[in-house]
mmCIF file of C-alpha atoms in Angstrom:
data_model
loop_
_atom_site.group_PDB
_atom_site.id
_atom_site.type_symbol
_atom_site.label_atom_id
_atom_site.label_comp_id
_atom_site.label_asym_id
_atom_site.label_seq_id
_atom_site.Cartn_x
_atom_site.Cartn_y
_atom_site.Cartn_z
ATOM 1 C CA MET A 1 5.844 17.225 5.041
ATOM 2 C CA SER A 2 2.522 15.740 6.705
ATOM 3 C CA VAL A 3 -0.391 17.387 5.973
ATOM 4 C CA LYS A 4 -3.103 17.667 8.624
ATOM 5 C CA ILE A 5 -7.057 17.946 7.748
ATOM 6 C CA THR A 6 -7.642 21.223 9.875
ATOM 7 C CA ILE A 7 -11.462 21.865 12.082
ATOM 8 C CA PRO A 8 -12.607 24.382 9.837
ATOM 9 C CA THR A 9 -11.426 22.265 6.607
ATOM 10 C CA TYR A 10 -13.959 19.649 7.602
ATOM 11 C CA LEU A 11 -16.232 21.163 8.973
ATOM 12 C CA ALA A 12 -16.192 22.989 5.846
ATOM 13 C CA THR A 13 -16.349 20.041 4.259
ATOM 14 C CA LEU A 14 -19.326 18.522 6.052
ATOM 15 C CA LEU A 15 -21.280 21.318 5.710
ATOM 16 C CA ALA A 16 -21.041 22.531 1.762
ATOM 17 C CA PRO A 17 -20.436 18.774 0.249
ATOM 18 C CA HIS A 18 -18.183 18.121 -2.260
ATOM 19 C CA THR A 19 -20.740 18.458 -5.880
ATOM 20 C CA CYS A 20 -19.140 16.890 -9.051
ATOM 21 C CA CYS A 21 -17.252 19.093 -11.230
ATOM 22 C CA GLY A 22 -19.747 17.873 -14.467
ATOM 23 C CA CYS A 23 -23.164 17.084 -13.903
ATOM 24 C CA ASN A 24 -23.208 18.657 -10.127
ATOM 25 C CA ILE A 25 -24.553 15.310 -8.521
ATOM 26 C CA VAL A 26 -23.938 15.788 -4.594
ATOM 27 C CA GLY A 27 -20.793 13.836 -2.755
ATOM 28 C CA THR A 28 -18.563 13.535 -4.997
ATOM 29 C CA LEU A 29 -15.802 16.191 -6.280
ATOM 30 C CA LEU A 30 -15.558 13.415 -9.648
ATOM 31 C CA CYS A 31 -18.170 10.851 -10.398
ATOM 32 C CA ASP A 32 -18.254 8.112 -12.156
ATOM 33 C CA ASN A 33 -19.936 8.763 -15.634
ATOM 34 C CA CYS A 34 -18.033 12.562 -16.047
ATOM 35 C CA LYS A 35 -14.346 10.333 -14.607
ATOM 36 C CA ASN A 36 -15.194 8.241 -18.063
ATOM 37 C CA ASP A 37 -16.185 10.898 -20.225
ATOM 38 C CA ILE A 38 -13.010 13.110 -19.410
ATOM 39 C CA ILE A 39 -10.874 9.550 -19.697
ATOM 40 C CA ARG A 40 -12.613 8.599 -22.889
ATOM 41 C CA ASP A 41 -10.364 10.344 -25.147
ATOM 42 C CA PRO A 42 -6.913 10.958 -24.195
ATOM 43 C CA LEU A 43 -4.889 13.500 -24.916
ATOM 44 C CA TYR A 44 -1.271 12.517 -25.878
ATOM 45 C CA ARG A 45 1.202 14.955 -26.587
ATOM 46 C CA CYS A 46 4.642 15.918 -26.872
ATOM 47 C CA LEU A 47 4.857 18.350 -24.131
ATOM 48 C CA GLU A 48 7.389 21.064 -26.201
ATOM 49 C CA CYS A 49 5.612 21.544 -29.315
ATOM 50 C CA GLY A 50 2.097 19.674 -28.932
ATOM 51 C CA GLN A 51 2.579 17.035 -31.676
ATOM 52 C CA PRO A 52 0.202 13.435 -30.774
ATOM 53 C CA THR A 53 2.838 10.634 -30.188
ATOM 54 C CA LEU A 54 1.282 7.525 -28.046
ATOM 55 C CA SER A 55 5.127 6.355 -27.216
ATOM 56 C CA GLY A 56 5.921 10.002 -25.106
ATOM 57 C CA GLN A 57 8.844 10.284 -27.073
ATOM 58 C CA CYS A 58 8.421 13.554 -29.776
ATOM 59 C CA GLN A 59 10.667 12.623 -33.495
ATOM 60 C CA THR A 60 11.580 16.753 -33.758
ATOM 61 C CA CYS A 61 12.385 17.859 -30.275
ATOM 62 C CA SER A 62 15.456 17.366 -28.866
ATOM 63 C CA LEU A 63 14.855 16.863 -25.372
ATOM 64 C CA PRO A 64 16.504 15.896 -21.685
ATOM 65 C CA TYR A 65 13.725 13.120 -20.755
ATOM 66 C CA ALA A 66 13.227 9.522 -22.820
ATOM 67 C CA ALA A 67 8.908 10.095 -22.433
ATOM 68 C CA ALA A 68 6.347 12.132 -21.405
ATOM 69 C CA TRP A 69 2.457 12.196 -21.617
ATOM 70 C CA CYS A 70 0.213 15.099 -21.427
ATOM 71 C CA ALA A 71 -2.747 13.187 -21.591
ATOM 72 C CA LEU A 72 -5.478 15.374 -21.502
ATOM 73 C CA GLN A 73 -6.639 18.861 -22.099
ATOM 74 C CA ARG A 74 -7.616 21.574 -19.464
ATOM 75 C CA GLU A 75 -11.044 22.047 -20.331
ATOM 76 C CA GLY A 76 -14.551 21.301 -18.792
ATOM 77 C CA ALA A 77 -14.498 19.041 -15.946
ATOM 78 C CA LEU A 78 -10.850 18.572 -15.674
ATOM 79 C CA GLU A 79 -10.334 22.226 -15.361
ATOM 80 C CA ARG A 80 -12.932 22.797 -12.381
ATOM 81 C CA LEU A 81 -11.403 20.068 -10.369
ATOM 82 C CA ILE A 82 -7.949 21.461 -11.234
ATOM 83 C CA ASP A 83 -9.088 24.895 -9.942
ATOM 84 C CA ARG A 84 -11.365 23.433 -6.851
ATOM 85 C CA TYR A 85 -7.831 21.597 -5.680
ATOM 86 C CA LYS A 86 -5.436 24.802 -6.889
ATOM 87 C CA PHE A 87 -7.506 27.074 -5.651
ATOM 88 C CA GLU A 88 -10.307 25.812 -3.377
ATOM 89 C CA ARG A 89 -8.646 24.025 -1.000
ATOM 90 C CA ALA A 90 -10.482 21.119 -2.495
ATOM 91 C CA GLN A 91 -7.312 19.089 -1.132
ATOM 92 C CA ALA A 92 -9.408 15.746 -1.258
ATOM 93 C CA ALA A 93 -9.285 16.230 -5.144
ATOM 94 C CA GLN A 94 -5.662 14.933 -5.085
ATOM 95 C CA HIS A 95 -7.053 11.402 -5.159
ATOM 96 C CA THR A 96 -9.296 12.059 -8.413
ATOM 97 C CA LEU A 97 -6.128 13.139 -9.965
ATOM 98 C CA ALA A 98 -4.764 10.239 -9.114
ATOM 99 C CA HIS A 99 -7.193 7.401 -10.398
ATOM 100 C CA LEU A 100 -7.060 9.654 -13.649
ATOM 101 C CA LEU A 101 -3.859 9.948 -14.544
ATOM 102 C CA ASP A 102 -4.341 6.237 -13.523
ATOM 103 C CA ALA A 103 -6.581 5.449 -16.087
ATOM 104 C CA VAL A 104 -4.486 7.264 -18.870
ATOM 105 C CA THR A 105 -0.783 6.379 -18.315
ATOM 106 C CA PRO A 106 0.708 3.364 -19.919
ATOM 107 C CA PRO A 107 2.708 0.763 -17.492
ATOM 108 C CA LEU A 108 5.910 2.615 -15.647
ATOM 109 C CA PRO A 109 8.920 -0.039 -15.753
ATOM 110 C CA ALA A 110 9.602 -1.414 -11.749
ATOM 111 C CA SER A 111 12.525 0.339 -11.086
ATOM 112 C CA THR A 112 10.141 4.036 -11.725
ATOM 113 C CA ILE A 113 10.690 6.295 -9.039
ATOM 114 C CA ILE A 114 7.781 9.353 -9.081
ATOM 115 C CA VAL A 115 8.891 12.449 -8.184
ATOM 116 C CA PRO A 116 6.885 15.852 -7.734
ATOM 117 C CA ILE A 117 7.715 18.850 -9.712
ATOM 118 C CA PRO A 118 8.033 21.642 -6.510
ATOM 119 C CA THR A 119 5.268 24.102 -5.442
ATOM 120 C CA ILE A 120 6.787 27.435 -5.103
ATOM 121 C CA PRO A 121 6.090 28.531 -1.647
ATOM 122 C CA ALA A 122 4.517 31.148 -1.956
ATOM 123 C CA HIS A 123 1.546 28.507 -3.123
ATOM 124 C CA GLN A 124 1.762 26.200 -0.903
ATOM 125 C CA ARG A 125 1.615 28.890 2.071
ATOM 126 C CA GLN A 126 -1.970 30.406 -0.426
ATOM 127 C CA ARG A 127 -2.735 26.435 0.072
ATOM 128 C CA GLY A 128 -2.033 24.813 3.205
ATOM 129 C CA TYR A 129 -0.385 21.990 0.960
ATOM 130 C CA ASP A 130 2.062 21.276 -1.716
ATOM 131 C CA HIS A 131 -0.803 20.222 -4.521
ATOM 132 C CA CYS A 132 1.882 18.468 -6.882
ATOM 133 C CA ARG A 133 3.349 16.773 -4.213
ATOM 134 C CA LEU A 134 0.552 15.411 -3.116
ATOM 135 C CA LEU A 135 -0.611 14.274 -6.115
ATOM 136 C CA ALA A 136 2.744 12.727 -7.265
ATOM 137 C CA GLN A 137 2.441 10.489 -3.115
ATOM 138 C CA ALA A 138 -1.467 9.684 -4.368
ATOM 139 C CA PHE A 139 -0.497 8.410 -7.802
ATOM 140 C CA ALA A 140 2.344 6.481 -7.045
ATOM 141 C CA GLN A 141 0.852 4.759 -4.328
ATOM 142 C CA LEU A 142 -1.731 3.809 -7.086
ATOM 143 C CA ARG A 143 1.546 2.639 -9.128
ATOM 144 C CA GLY A 144 2.722 0.973 -6.349
ATOM 145 C CA LEU A 145 6.451 2.871 -6.313
ATOM 146 C CA PRO A 146 8.176 4.812 -4.473
ATOM 147 C CA CYS A 147 7.384 8.946 -4.323
ATOM 148 C CA GLN A 148 10.591 10.519 -3.932
ATOM 149 C CA PRO A 149 11.129 14.188 -3.663
ATOM 150 C CA VAL A 150 14.646 14.984 -4.508
ATOM 151 C CA LEU A 151 13.577 18.196 -6.535
ATOM 152 C CA THR A 152 13.865 21.634 -4.332
ATOM 153 C CA ARG A 153 12.984 25.646 -5.727
ATOM 154 C CA ALA A 154 16.108 27.369 -6.186
ATOM 155 C CA GLN A 155 14.179 30.141 -8.018
ATOM 156 C CA HIS A 156 10.913 31.321 -6.759
ATOM 157 C CA SER A 157 9.055 33.548 -8.979
ATOM 158 C CA VAL A 158 5.493 33.135 -10.368
ATOM 159 C CA GLN A 159 4.818 31.669 -14.131
ATOM 160 C CA LEU A 160 1.453 33.146 -14.190
ATOM 161 C CA GLY A 161 1.094 36.290 -16.923
ATOM 162 C CA SER A 162 4.945 35.334 -17.945
ATOM 163 C CA SER A 163 5.438 35.533 -21.653
ATOM 164 C CA ARG A 164 6.618 32.135 -23.506
ATOM 165 C CA THR A 165 10.118 33.120 -23.086
ATOM 166 C CA GLN A 166 10.085 34.852 -19.541
ATOM 167 C CA ARG A 167 8.898 31.614 -18.514
ATOM 168 C CA GLN A 168 11.346 29.569 -20.338
ATOM 169 C CA GLN A 169 14.290 31.640 -18.200
ATOM 170 C CA GLN A 170 12.452 31.298 -14.941
ATOM 171 C CA ALA A 171 12.356 27.394 -15.425
ATOM 172 C CA SER A 172 15.871 27.445 -16.188
ATOM 173 C CA GLN A 173 16.726 28.959 -12.724
ATOM 174 C CA ALA A 174 13.928 26.854 -10.951
ATOM 175 C CA PHE A 175 15.348 23.728 -9.880
ATOM 176 C CA ALA A 176 17.952 22.129 -7.680
ATOM 177 C CA CYS A 177 18.852 18.221 -6.533
ATOM 178 C CA SER A 178 21.358 17.618 -4.094
ATOM 179 C CA TYR A 179 20.897 14.137 -3.617
ATOM 180 C CA THR A 180 23.187 11.662 -5.803
ATOM 181 C CA LEU A 181 20.294 10.126 -8.041
ATOM 182 C CA SER A 182 20.543 5.583 -9.256
ATOM 183 C CA PRO A 183 21.744 5.366 -12.480
ATOM 184 C CA GLU A 184 19.502 2.597 -12.618
ATOM 185 C CA ALA A 185 16.491 3.646 -11.653
ATOM 186 C CA THR A 186 13.317 5.644 -13.787
ATOM 187 C CA TYR A 187 13.123 9.121 -12.468
ATOM 188 C CA CYS A 188 9.230 9.865 -13.335
ATOM 189 C CA LEU A 189 8.198 13.334 -13.541
ATOM 190 C CA ILE A 190 4.702 14.293 -11.458
ATOM 191 C CA ASP A 191 3.655 17.613 -12.817
ATOM 192 C CA ASP A 192 -0.322 19.120 -12.931
ATOM 193 C CA ILE A 193 -0.457 21.307 -16.014
ATOM 194 C CA SER A 194 2.164 21.501 -18.460
ATOM 195 C CA THR A 195 1.689 24.648 -21.171
ATOM 196 C CA THR A 196 5.041 25.473 -22.284
ATOM 197 C CA GLY A 197 6.880 22.017 -21.454
ATOM 198 C CA ALA A 198 9.926 24.648 -19.769
ATOM 199 C CA THR A 199 8.834 22.354 -16.795
ATOM 200 C CA ILE A 200 9.608 19.843 -16.989
ATOM 201 C CA ARG A 201 12.561 20.363 -19.324
ATOM 202 C CA TYR A 202 15.181 22.114 -16.519
ATOM 203 C CA ALA A 203 13.368 19.471 -13.938
ATOM 204 C CA ALA A 204 14.879 16.428 -16.330
ATOM 205 C CA ARG A 205 17.812 18.333 -17.029
ATOM 206 C CA CYS A 206 18.370 18.860 -13.129
ATOM 207 C CA LEU A 207 17.845 15.155 -12.358
ATOM 208 C CA ARG A 208 20.103 14.324 -15.424
ATOM 209 C CA THR A 209 22.522 16.535 -13.561
ATOM 210 C CA ALA A 210 22.134 14.733 -10.437
ATOM 211 C CA GLY A 211 23.198 11.216 -12.181
ATOM 212 C CA ALA A 212 19.659 10.274 -12.966
ATOM 213 C CA ARG A 213 20.466 8.577 -16.899
ATOM 214 C CA ARG A 214 16.774 7.635 -17.790
ATOM 215 C CA VAL A 215 13.779 10.770 -16.894
ATOM 216 C CA ILE A 216 10.086 10.533 -17.893
ATOM 217 C CA ALA A 217 7.316 12.414 -17.779
ATOM 218 C CA VAL A 218 3.786 12.350 -16.559
ATOM 219 C CA VAL A 219 1.254 15.742 -17.019
ATOM 220 C CA VAL A 220 -2.075 15.731 -15.758
ATOM 221 C CA ALA A 221 -3.780 18.308 -18.752
ATOM 222 C CA HIS A 222 -2.193 20.788 -21.557
ATOM 223 C CA GLN A 223 -3.634 24.458 -20.655
ATOM 224 C CA PRO A 224 -3.205 26.579 -24.088
ATOM 225 C CA PHE A 225 -0.543 29.331 -23.532
ATOM 226 C CA GLY A 226 -2.289 32.233 -24.140
#
């Protein structure tokens, strides 16, 4: 899906230029100083139980993926950046977030294929773009890896306001993959926010069912549930 910058969006950028989400300096969504503040202390934790894990592998949870990193806490400048991207149509934030993700993500195997978590259609219409797909494409470009949107949405429930149990149930029915995946490749799921870990768990399970032998995941930020 190609994304075009509309004339109203272009004019809005000229009339109201971006300000840094950390210090409000004009001209950028995130200045270098605020970026360095965010990535100085990365948060590596299990997406399911929240225990620290530098390797991305939890020793306690039984999971359908080999490794997963949740790199940063959703707070302060990062929270404002994500909110502008998702709710204020600051589409340029795809590149800013991709650079943050690149800065805190360990090296990935050369065989890695980047796979975005698909956004539900209602949110795509609301924002005018699939925010996670754009983020995954920008990250893949930085890493010199292919990006393949092999997952689709089979169920379109909105998670906001749902309980933990409801989120698990919704995620278990959310994804479909109509492709036969290569057992030789590593498939890396990309998402912007993890709350309960259910989205990555069931997206990974869907990829495994489609033939993937090795699935990993990288998420920009952790959002505490509640």
